[in-house]
mmCIF file of C-alpha atoms in Angstrom:
data_model
loop_
_atom_site.group_PDB
_atom_site.id
_atom_site.type_symbol
_atom_site.label_atom_id
_atom_site.label_comp_id
_atom_site.label_asym_id
_atom_site.label_seq_id
_atom_site.Cartn_x
_atom_site.Cartn_y
_atom_site.Cartn_z
ATOM 1 C CA MET D 11 17.489 0.031 -11.791
ATOM 2 C CA LYS D 12 15.911 -3.084 -9.220
ATOM 3 C CA THR D 13 19.522 -1.994 -7.230
ATOM 4 C CA LEU D 14 18.216 1.641 -6.539
ATOM 5 C CA VAL D 15 14.618 0.428 -5.982
ATOM 6 C CA ALA D 16 15.507 -2.166 -3.187
ATOM 7 C CA PHE D 17 17.804 0.272 -1.891
ATOM 8 C CA LEU D 18 15.739 2.773 -0.709
ATOM 9 C CA THR D 19 12.952 0.551 0.416
ATOM 10 C CA ALA D 20 15.148 -0.896 2.724
ATOM 11 C CA GLY D 21 16.480 2.678 3.799
ATOM 12 C CA GLY D 22 12.666 3.834 4.101
ATOM 13 C CA MET D 23 12.309 0.775 6.582
ATOM 14 C CA LEU D 24 15.257 1.891 8.231
ATOM 15 C CA LEU D 25 13.835 4.928 8.983
ATOM 16 C CA THR D 26 9.931 4.058 9.615
ATOM 17 C CA ALA D 27 11.331 1.294 12.204
ATOM 18 C CA GLN D 28 13.612 4.480 13.774
ATOM 19 C CA ALA D 29 10.654 7.029 14.032
ATOM 20 C CA THR D 30 8.625 4.343 15.737
ATOM 21 C CA PHE D 31 11.596 3.457 18.320
ATOM 22 C CA ALA D 32 12.000 7.238 18.814
ATOM 23 C CA GLN D 33 8.301 7.507 20.282
ATOM 24 C CA ARG D 34 8.857 6.053 23.110
ATOM 25 C CA ASP D 35 11.112 7.633 26.202
ATOM 26 C CA ALA D 36 14.694 7.385 26.251
ATOM 27 C CA GLY D 37 14.603 6.231 29.432
ATOM 28 C CA SER D 38 12.660 3.214 28.740
ATOM 29 C CA LYS D 39 14.349 2.316 25.721
ATOM 30 C CA MET D 40 17.782 2.091 27.877
ATOM 31 C CA SER D 41 16.378 0.276 30.653
ATOM 32 C CA GLY D 42 13.956 -2.373 28.549
ATOM 33 C CA GLN D 43 10.873 -1.328 30.079
ATOM 34 C CA ALA D 44 9.208 -0.732 26.957
ATOM 35 C CA TYR D 45 10.210 -4.376 26.245
ATOM 36 C CA GLU D 46 8.950 -5.552 29.691
ATOM 37 C CA ILE D 47 5.559 -3.731 29.625
ATOM 38 C CA GLY D 48 5.094 -4.640 26.057
ATOM 39 C CA SER D 49 5.028 -8.169 26.541
ATOM 40 C CA ALA D 50 2.972 -7.956 29.853
ATOM 41 C CA GLY D 51 0.722 -7.267 27.809
ATOM 42 C CA LEU D 52 0.740 -9.296 25.136
ATOM 43 C CA TYR D 53 1.114 -12.446 28.164
ATOM 44 C CA GLN D 54 -1.847 -10.769 29.226
ATOM 45 C CA GLN D 55 -3.731 -10.601 25.581
ATOM 46 C CA HIS D 56 -2.524 -14.511 25.255
ATOM 47 C CA ALA D 57 -4.636 -15.403 28.437
ATOM 48 C CA TYR D 58 -7.474 -13.294 27.381
ATOM 49 C CA GLU D 59 -7.282 -15.120 23.651
ATOM 50 C CA ASN D 60 -7.505 -18.641 25.208
ATOM 51 C CA ALA D 61 -10.096 -17.627 27.969
ATOM 52 C CA GLN D 62 -12.461 -16.687 24.745
ATOM 53 C CA ALA D 63 -11.402 -20.388 22.850
ATOM 54 C CA ILE D 64 -12.704 -21.659 25.699
ATOM 55 C CA GLN D 65 -16.216 -19.590 25.989
ATOM 56 C CA TYR D 66 -16.624 -19.763 22.123
ATOM 57 C CA TYR D 67 -16.234 -23.809 22.483
ATOM 58 C CA ALA D 68 -18.734 -23.853 25.141
ATOM 59 C CA GLU D 69 -21.569 -21.937 22.826
ATOM 60 C CA GLN D 70 -21.249 -24.283 20.854
ATOM 61 C CA ALA D 71 -21.212 -27.485 22.410
ATOM 62 C CA LYS D 72 -22.932 -29.333 24.968
ATOM 63 C CA GLU D 73 -19.942 -29.898 27.110
ATOM 64 C CA VAL D 74 -15.925 -29.224 26.751
ATOM 65 C CA PRO D 75 -14.038 -32.055 26.856
ATOM 66 C CA LYS D 76 -11.531 -32.066 30.195
ATOM 67 C CA GLU D 77 -8.583 -31.976 27.819
ATOM 68 C CA THR D 78 -9.327 -29.089 26.184
ATOM 69 C CA LEU D 79 -10.440 -27.056 29.581
ATOM 70 C CA LYS D 80 -7.177 -27.795 31.692
ATOM 71 C CA GLU D 81 -5.187 -27.402 28.541
ATOM 72 C CA HIS D 82 -6.294 -23.860 28.180
ATOM 73 C CA ALA D 83 -7.058 -23.381 31.840
ATOM 74 C CA GLU D 84 -2.450 -24.192 31.813
ATOM 75 C CA GLN D 85 -2.046 -21.602 29.172
ATOM 76 C CA ILE D 86 -4.371 -18.763 31.034
ATOM 77 C CA ARG D 87 -2.378 -19.261 34.200
ATOM 78 C CA HIS D 88 1.082 -19.781 32.847
ATOM 79 C CA ASN D 89 0.717 -16.079 30.579
ATOM 80 C CA LEU D 90 -0.972 -14.583 33.426
ATOM 81 C CA THR D 91 2.367 -16.036 35.117
ATOM 82 C CA LEU D 92 4.612 -14.352 32.909
ATOM 83 C CA SER D 93 2.637 -11.142 32.579
ATOM 84 C CA ASN D 94 2.792 -10.813 36.129
ATOM 85 C CA LYS D 95 6.890 -11.569 35.983
ATOM 86 C CA ARG D 96 7.122 -9.260 33.319
ATOM 87 C CA LEU D 97 5.596 -6.196 35.606
ATOM 88 C CA ALA D 98 7.683 -6.979 37.931
ATOM 89 C CA SER D 99 10.248 -4.727 36.341
ATOM 90 C CA LEU D 100 7.960 -1.964 37.991
ATOM 91 C CA GLU D 101 8.189 -2.559 41.529
ATOM 92 C CA LYS D 102 11.014 -0.171 41.933
ATOM 93 C CA LEU D 103 9.569 2.803 40.271
ATOM 94 C CA ALA D 104 6.134 1.869 42.374
ATOM 95 C CA LYS D 105 7.292 2.065 45.248
ATOM 96 C CA THR D 106 7.680 5.809 44.195
ATOM 97 C CA ASP D 107 5.357 6.769 42.079
ATOM 98 C CA LYS D 108 1.719 6.228 43.436
ATOM 99 C CA ILE D 109 -0.072 5.943 39.914
ATOM 100 C CA VAL D 110 2.216 3.324 38.684
ATOM 101 C CA ALA D 111 1.254 0.956 41.901
ATOM 102 C CA GLN D 112 -2.053 1.708 41.881
ATOM 103 C CA HIS D 113 -2.154 0.621 38.026
ATOM 104 C CA LEU D 114 0.321 -2.512 39.154
ATOM 105 C CA THR D 115 -2.012 -3.897 42.106
ATOM 106 C CA ALA D 116 -5.314 -3.613 40.038
ATOM 107 C CA ILE D 117 -3.120 -5.153 36.727
ATOM 108 C CA LYS D 118 -2.684 -8.080 39.850
ATOM 109 C CA GLU D 119 -5.718 -8.194 41.261
ATOM 110 C CA HIS D 120 -7.264 -8.797 38.074
ATOM 111 C CA ASN D 121 -4.835 -11.667 37.155
ATOM 112 C CA ALA D 122 -5.243 -13.192 40.447
ATOM 113 C CA GLU D 123 -9.304 -13.114 39.833
ATOM 114 C CA ALA D 124 -8.615 -14.467 36.326
ATOM 115 C CA VAL D 125 -6.179 -17.410 37.886
ATOM 116 C CA GLU D 126 -9.066 -18.147 40.297
ATOM 117 C CA ALA D 127 -11.133 -18.571 37.407
ATOM 118 C CA CYS D 128 -8.234 -21.131 35.829
ATOM 119 C CA GLY D 129 -9.353 -23.236 39.053
ATOM 120 C CA MET D 130 -12.924 -22.992 38.766
ATOM 121 C CA LEU D 131 -12.288 -24.040 34.652
ATOM 122 C CA GLU D 132 -10.356 -26.885 36.125
ATOM 123 C CA GLU D 133 -13.012 -27.761 38.347
ATOM 124 C CA CYS D 134 -15.946 -28.130 35.843
ATOM 125 C CA ALA D 135 -13.837 -30.372 33.696
ATOM 126 C CA ASP D 136 -13.382 -32.853 36.502
ATOM 127 C CA LEU D 137 -17.574 -32.645 36.848
ATOM 128 C CA GLY D 138 -18.090 -33.302 33.162
ATOM 129 C CA GLY D 139 -17.251 -29.991 31.303
ATOM 130 C CA ASP D 140 -20.927 -28.645 31.262
ATOM 131 C CA SER D 141 -21.003 -25.701 28.611
ATOM 132 C CA VAL D 142 -23.130 -23.307 30.861
ATOM 133 C CA THR D 143 -20.928 -23.487 33.592
ATOM 134 C CA VAL D 144 -17.595 -23.234 31.262
ATOM 135 C CA SER D 145 -19.310 -20.268 29.764
ATOM 136 C CA LYS D 146 -20.184 -18.109 32.772
ATOM 137 C CA CYS D 147 -16.638 -19.212 34.074
ATOM 138 C CA CYS D 148 -15.251 -18.211 31.246
ATOM 139 C CA ILE D 149 -17.083 -14.666 31.035
ATOM 140 C CA ASP D 150 -15.961 -14.171 34.179
ATOM 141 C CA MET D 151 -12.720 -14.478 33.469
ATOM 142 C CA ALA D 152 -12.779 -12.665 30.430
ATOM 143 C CA ASN D 153 -13.956 -9.514 32.167
ATOM 144 C CA HIS D 154 -11.153 -9.365 34.929
ATOM 145 C CA LEU D 155 -8.742 -9.922 31.650
ATOM 146 C CA LYS D 156 -10.586 -6.507 30.355
ATOM 147 C CA ALA D 157 -10.348 -4.719 33.402
ATOM 148 C CA ALA D 158 -6.313 -5.924 33.351
ATOM 149 C CA LYS D 159 -5.416 -4.881 29.789
ATOM 150 C CA ALA D 160 -7.992 -1.765 30.214
ATOM 151 C CA GLU D 161 -5.116 -0.893 33.199
ATOM 152 C CA HIS D 162 -2.250 -1.853 31.448
ATOM 153 C CA GLU D 163 -3.296 0.204 28.607
ATOM 154 C CA LYS D 164 -3.551 3.207 30.797
ATOM 155 C CA LEU D 165 -0.255 2.106 32.675
ATOM 156 C CA GLU D 166 1.375 2.404 29.026
ATOM 157 C CA LYS D 167 0.364 6.095 28.631
ATOM 158 C CA TYR D 168 1.271 7.238 32.244
ATOM 159 C CA LEU D 169 4.579 6.150 31.100
ATOM 160 C CA LYS D 170 4.382 7.765 27.657
ATOM 161 C CA LEU D 171 4.789 4.400 25.890
ATOM 162 C CA SER D 172 3.542 3.105 22.531
ATOM 163 C CA PRO D 173 2.420 0.027 22.131
ATOM 164 C CA VAL D 174 4.824 -3.140 21.108
ATOM 165 C CA VAL D 175 2.556 -4.383 19.262
ATOM 166 C CA LYS D 176 0.341 -2.516 17.151
ATOM 167 C CA LYS D 177 -3.512 -3.142 17.310
#
């Protein structure tokens, strides 16, 4: 009896997984486009979470340690670099699809603004990590990262891709 239950459970899980992947456009599954776009979104989310962590720290403390600011700025920059790298897989499509090109341009612009804010965050670290300045910098960065995320979601919707990770 236990074997039958285990078998039925495993079979149900396989059918559910197939149904989830079947929702994506067939061409995107074969080209890996769904993975590339989904990964870009995950890296974007990680950058946002790092910005939020620093903002929270700055709101709770008088100053934020230099090492902490630099560590998070490095992580944000790294995640945005990886996000842009994954989105590069859409460059060919963007040449023929104006809407894809618009979304990619907007995402890259917001990512660039967030990277610029990383530079300001590192400057704040060199000047002592004053929490008010750090918080303002993180709010600006988070706003750009939210805007990039919104563009990313519009792009997924336009391309009829379901998110890689359920929210």
